[in-house]
CSV table of C-alpha atoms in Angstrom, one decimal:
chain,number,residue,atom,x,y,z
A,1,ALA,CA,124.8,36.5,52.7
A,2,ILE,CA,124.5,39.6,50.6
A,3,LYS,CA,126.8,42.4,51.9
A,4,ARG,CA,125.4,45.9,52.2
A,5,TYR,CA,128.6,47.3,50.7
A,6,ASP,CA,132.1,46.2,49.7
A,7,ASN,CA,135.1,46.0,52.2
A,8,GLU,CA,136.7,49.2,50.9
A,9,LEU,CA,133.5,51.2,51.5
A,10,TYR,CA,133.1,49.5,54.9
A,11,ASP,CA,136.6,50.5,55.9
A,12,PHE,CA,136.1,54.1,54.7
A,13,SER,CA,132.8,54.4,56.6
A,14,GLU,CA,134.5,53.1,59.7
A,15,LYS,CA,137.2,55.9,59.4
A,16,ILE,CA,134.4,58.4,59.2
A,17,TRP,CA,132.5,57.0,62.2
A,18,ASN,CA,135.7,56.8,64.3
A,19,ASN,CA,136.8,60.3,63.4
A,20,GLN,CA,139.9,59.1,61.5
A,21,LEU,CA,139.1,61.0,58.3
A,22,TYR,CA,140.2,64.6,57.8
A,23,PRO,CA,139.1,67.3,55.4
A,24,GLU,CA,142.3,67.1,53.5
A,25,ASP,CA,141.7,63.3,53.0
A,26,ILE,CA,138.5,64.1,51.2
A,27,LEU,CA,140.0,67.0,49.2
A,28,MET,CA,142.6,64.6,47.8
A,29,MET,CA,139.7,62.4,46.6
A,30,THR,CA,137.7,65.2,45.0
A,31,ASN,CA,136.7,64.9,41.4
A,32,ASN,CA,135.2,68.0,39.8
A,33,ASN,CA,134.2,66.4,36.5
A,34,ILE,CA,130.9,68.1,36.1
A,35,ASN,CA,129.7,65.6,33.4
A,36,SER,CA,129.5,62.9,36.1
A,37,ILE,CA,126.4,64.6,37.6
A,38,TYR,CA,124.3,63.9,34.5
A,39,ASP,CA,124.5,60.1,34.7
A,40,ALA,CA,124.9,59.5,38.4
A,41,ASP,CA,122.4,57.3,40.2
A,42,CYS,CA,122.2,60.2,42.8
A,43,ASN,CA,123.8,63.5,43.5
A,44,ILE,CA,123.8,64.0,47.3
A,45,VAL,CA,123.9,67.5,48.8
A,46,TRP,CA,123.6,69.3,52.1
A,47,THR,CA,121.3,72.2,51.1
A,48,ASN,CA,118.1,72.5,49.1
A,49,ASN,CA,119.6,75.4,47.1
A,50,LYS,CA,122.4,73.1,45.8
A,51,ARG,CA,119.8,70.4,45.1
A,52,LYS,CA,117.7,72.7,43.1
A,53,HIS,CA,120.7,73.9,41.2
A,54,LEU,CA,121.9,70.4,40.3
A,55,ASN,CA,118.3,69.3,39.4
A,56,LYS,CA,118.0,72.2,37.0
A,57,LEU,CA,121.4,71.5,35.4
A,58,CYS,CA,120.5,67.8,34.9
A,59,ASN,CA,116.9,68.5,33.8
A,60,VAL,CA,118.1,71.0,31.1
A,61,HIS,CA,121.0,68.8,30.0
A,62,HIS,CA,118.8,65.7,29.4
A,63,SER,CA,115.9,67.6,27.9
A,64,LYS,CA,118.2,68.8,25.1
A,65,LYS,CA,118.4,65.2,23.8
A,66,ALA,CA,114.6,64.6,24.0
A,67,ASP,CA,112.3,64.5,21.0
A,68,LYS,CA,109.4,66.0,22.9
A,69,VAL,CA,109.6,68.4,25.9
A,70,MET,CA,107.2,70.4,27.9
A,71,LYS,CA,108.1,72.9,30.6
A,72,VAL,CA,105.8,72.9,33.6
A,73,GLU,CA,106.5,76.0,35.6
A,74,TYR,CA,106.0,76.1,39.3
A,75,THR,CA,103.6,79.0,40.0
A,76,GLY,CA,102.9,78.3,43.7
A,77,LYS,CA,104.3,80.0,46.8
A,78,PRO,CA,108.1,80.0,46.7
A,79,ASN,CA,109.6,77.3,48.9
A,80,LYS,CA,112.7,75.3,49.3
A,81,TYR,CA,111.4,72.2,47.5
A,82,ASN,CA,109.5,73.1,44.3
A,83,GLU,CA,111.1,74.0,41.0
A,84,ASP,CA,110.2,74.2,37.3
A,85,ILE,CA,110.2,70.8,35.6
A,86,ILE,CA,111.0,70.2,32.0
A,87,LEU,CA,109.1,67.0,31.1
A,88,TYR,CA,110.5,64.4,28.6
A,89,LYS,CA,110.5,60.7,28.4
A,90,GLY,CA,113.0,59.5,31.0
A,91,VAL,CA,112.9,62.5,33.4
A,92,LYS,CA,113.6,61.4,36.9
A,93,LEU,CA,111.0,62.5,39.5
A,94,LEU,CA,111.0,62.1,43.3
A,95,CYS,CA,107.7,61.6,45.0
A,96,ASN,CA,106.9,64.3,47.4
A,97,ILE,CA,103.9,62.6,48.9
A,98,THR,CA,102.4,59.2,49.5
A,99,CYS,CA,99.2,58.5,47.6
A,100,LYS,CA,97.5,55.1,47.8
A,101,LYS,CA,95.1,56.0,45.0
A,102,ILE,CA,97.9,56.1,42.4
A,103,ASP,CA,100.3,53.8,44.4
A,104,ILE,CA,103.2,56.1,45.0
A,105,ARG,CA,105.2,56.5,48.2
A,106,LYS,CA,107.1,59.6,49.5
A,107,ASN,CA,110.8,59.5,48.4
A,108,GLU,CA,110.4,56.9,45.7
A,109,THR,CA,112.2,57.8,42.4
A,110,LEU,CA,110.1,57.3,39.3
A,111,ILE,CA,110.8,57.7,35.6
A,112,VAL,CA,108.4,59.4,33.2
A,113,ASP,CA,107.3,57.1,30.4
A,114,ASP,CA,105.3,59.7,28.5
A,115,PHE,CA,103.1,62.8,28.8
A,116,ASP,CA,100.6,64.8,26.9
A,117,ASP,CA,99.1,68.3,27.5
A,118,ASP,CA,97.0,67.0,30.4
A,119,ASN,CA,98.8,64.1,32.0
A,120,VAL,CA,102.1,62.4,32.9
A,121,PHE,CA,102.3,58.7,32.5
A,122,ILE,CA,104.6,56.6,34.7
A,123,GLY,CA,103.9,52.9,34.2
A,124,ASP,CA,100.2,52.4,34.9
A,125,LYS,CA,100.1,55.7,36.9
A,126,ILE,CA,98.4,58.8,35.4
A,127,ILE,CA,99.2,62.1,37.1
A,128,PRO,CA,97.4,65.2,35.9
A,129,ILE,CA,99.9,67.9,34.9
A,130,ASN,CA,98.2,70.4,37.2
A,131,LYS,CA,99.1,68.0,40.1
A,132,LEU,CA,102.7,67.5,39.1
A,133,HIS,CA,104.2,70.0,41.5
A,134,ASN,CA,102.1,68.8,44.4
A,135,THR,CA,103.2,65.3,43.8
A,136,PHE,CA,106.8,65.4,42.6
A,137,ILE,CA,110.1,67.3,42.6
A,138,LEU,CA,113.0,66.6,40.2
A,139,GLY,CA,114.9,63.5,41.3
A,140,TYR,CA,118.5,64.0,40.0
A,141,ALA,CA,119.8,65.4,43.3
A,142,MET,CA,118.6,65.1,46.9
A,143,THR,CA,119.7,66.2,50.3
A,144,CYS,CA,121.6,63.8,52.5
A,145,TYR,CA,118.6,63.8,54.9
A,146,LYS,CA,116.2,62.7,52.1
A,147,ALA,CA,118.7,60.0,50.9
A,148,GLN,CA,118.7,58.2,54.2
A,149,GLY,CA,117.6,54.6,53.7
A,150,ASP,CA,118.3,54.6,49.9
A,151,THR,CA,120.8,52.3,48.3
A,152,TYR,CA,122.2,52.8,44.8
A,153,ASP,CA,124.1,50.3,42.7
A,154,GLY,CA,125.9,52.9,40.6
A,155,LEU,CA,127.7,56.2,41.0
A,156,ILE,CA,126.8,58.7,43.7
A,157,ASN,CA,128.3,62.2,43.7
A,158,ILE,CA,128.6,63.9,47.0
A,159,PHE,CA,128.6,67.7,47.1
A,160,GLU,CA,129.1,70.3,49.9
A,161,THR,CA,131.4,67.9,51.6
A,162,GLU,CA,132.7,70.5,54.1
A,163,LYS,CA,129.2,70.9,55.5
A,164,LEU,CA,128.6,67.2,55.6
A,165,MET,CA,131.9,66.8,57.6
A,166,GLU,CA,130.6,69.0,60.3
A,167,ASP,CA,128.5,66.0,61.5
A,168,LYS,CA,130.0,62.6,60.8
A,169,ARG,CA,126.6,61.1,60.7
A,170,PHE,CA,125.7,62.9,57.5
A,171,LEU,CA,129.0,62.2,55.8
A,172,TYR,CA,128.6,58.5,56.8
A,173,THR,CA,125.0,58.5,55.5
A,174,ALA,CA,126.1,60.1,52.2
A,175,THR,CA,129.0,57.7,51.5
A,176,THR,CA,127.1,54.6,52.4
A,177,ARG,CA,124.2,55.2,49.9
A,178,THR,CA,126.0,53.0,47.3
A,179,ARG,CA,127.3,49.5,47.5
A,180,SER,CA,130.9,50.0,46.3
A,181,PHE,CA,133.6,52.5,47.3
A,182,LYS,CA,134.5,52.9,43.6
A,183,ASN,CA,131.0,54.5,43.1
A,184,VAL,CA,131.6,57.3,45.7
A,185,ASN,CA,132.6,60.5,44.0
A,186,PHE,CA,133.3,63.6,46.1
A,187,MET,CA,132.6,66.8,44.2
A,188,GLY,CA,133.8,69.3,46.8
């Protein structure tokens, strides 16, 4: 049988569920190494404002190492989801819609293979640049709500811990998105 997560994470999640974990327990585990956000499998947050902030930090950071970049500004009506996207090979995008025509599903994370002035190429998928913001948001950070059902093999950073602790279901959800307790990183 394949276990969903290791025993240490199981025990920790049980402490959350049974109200045996206190804010000071989490504070003692907090790691504020900002560099860990850039290479994490996922940064999990409570608010869309924090998600957009982390997405921008990661997007700018990774774009500085790219040979070719193109900024696609969001020009639509301001909302809690959309943001400017700097395209480069390897940018992480999160599907905002399901579209059978191009075989994408809402909440899937996809990686850009290439792009030109008119299109973004992801595997055999071709997305017109003018549809980018209708189809995707940046995928370096997501809210705990959006992360439900996802599983990551690597590092997850959990932000806005105090807000997540207000409802044990959200803290439980955030911490159990990875398979191993060593991959849970509380960022405060």
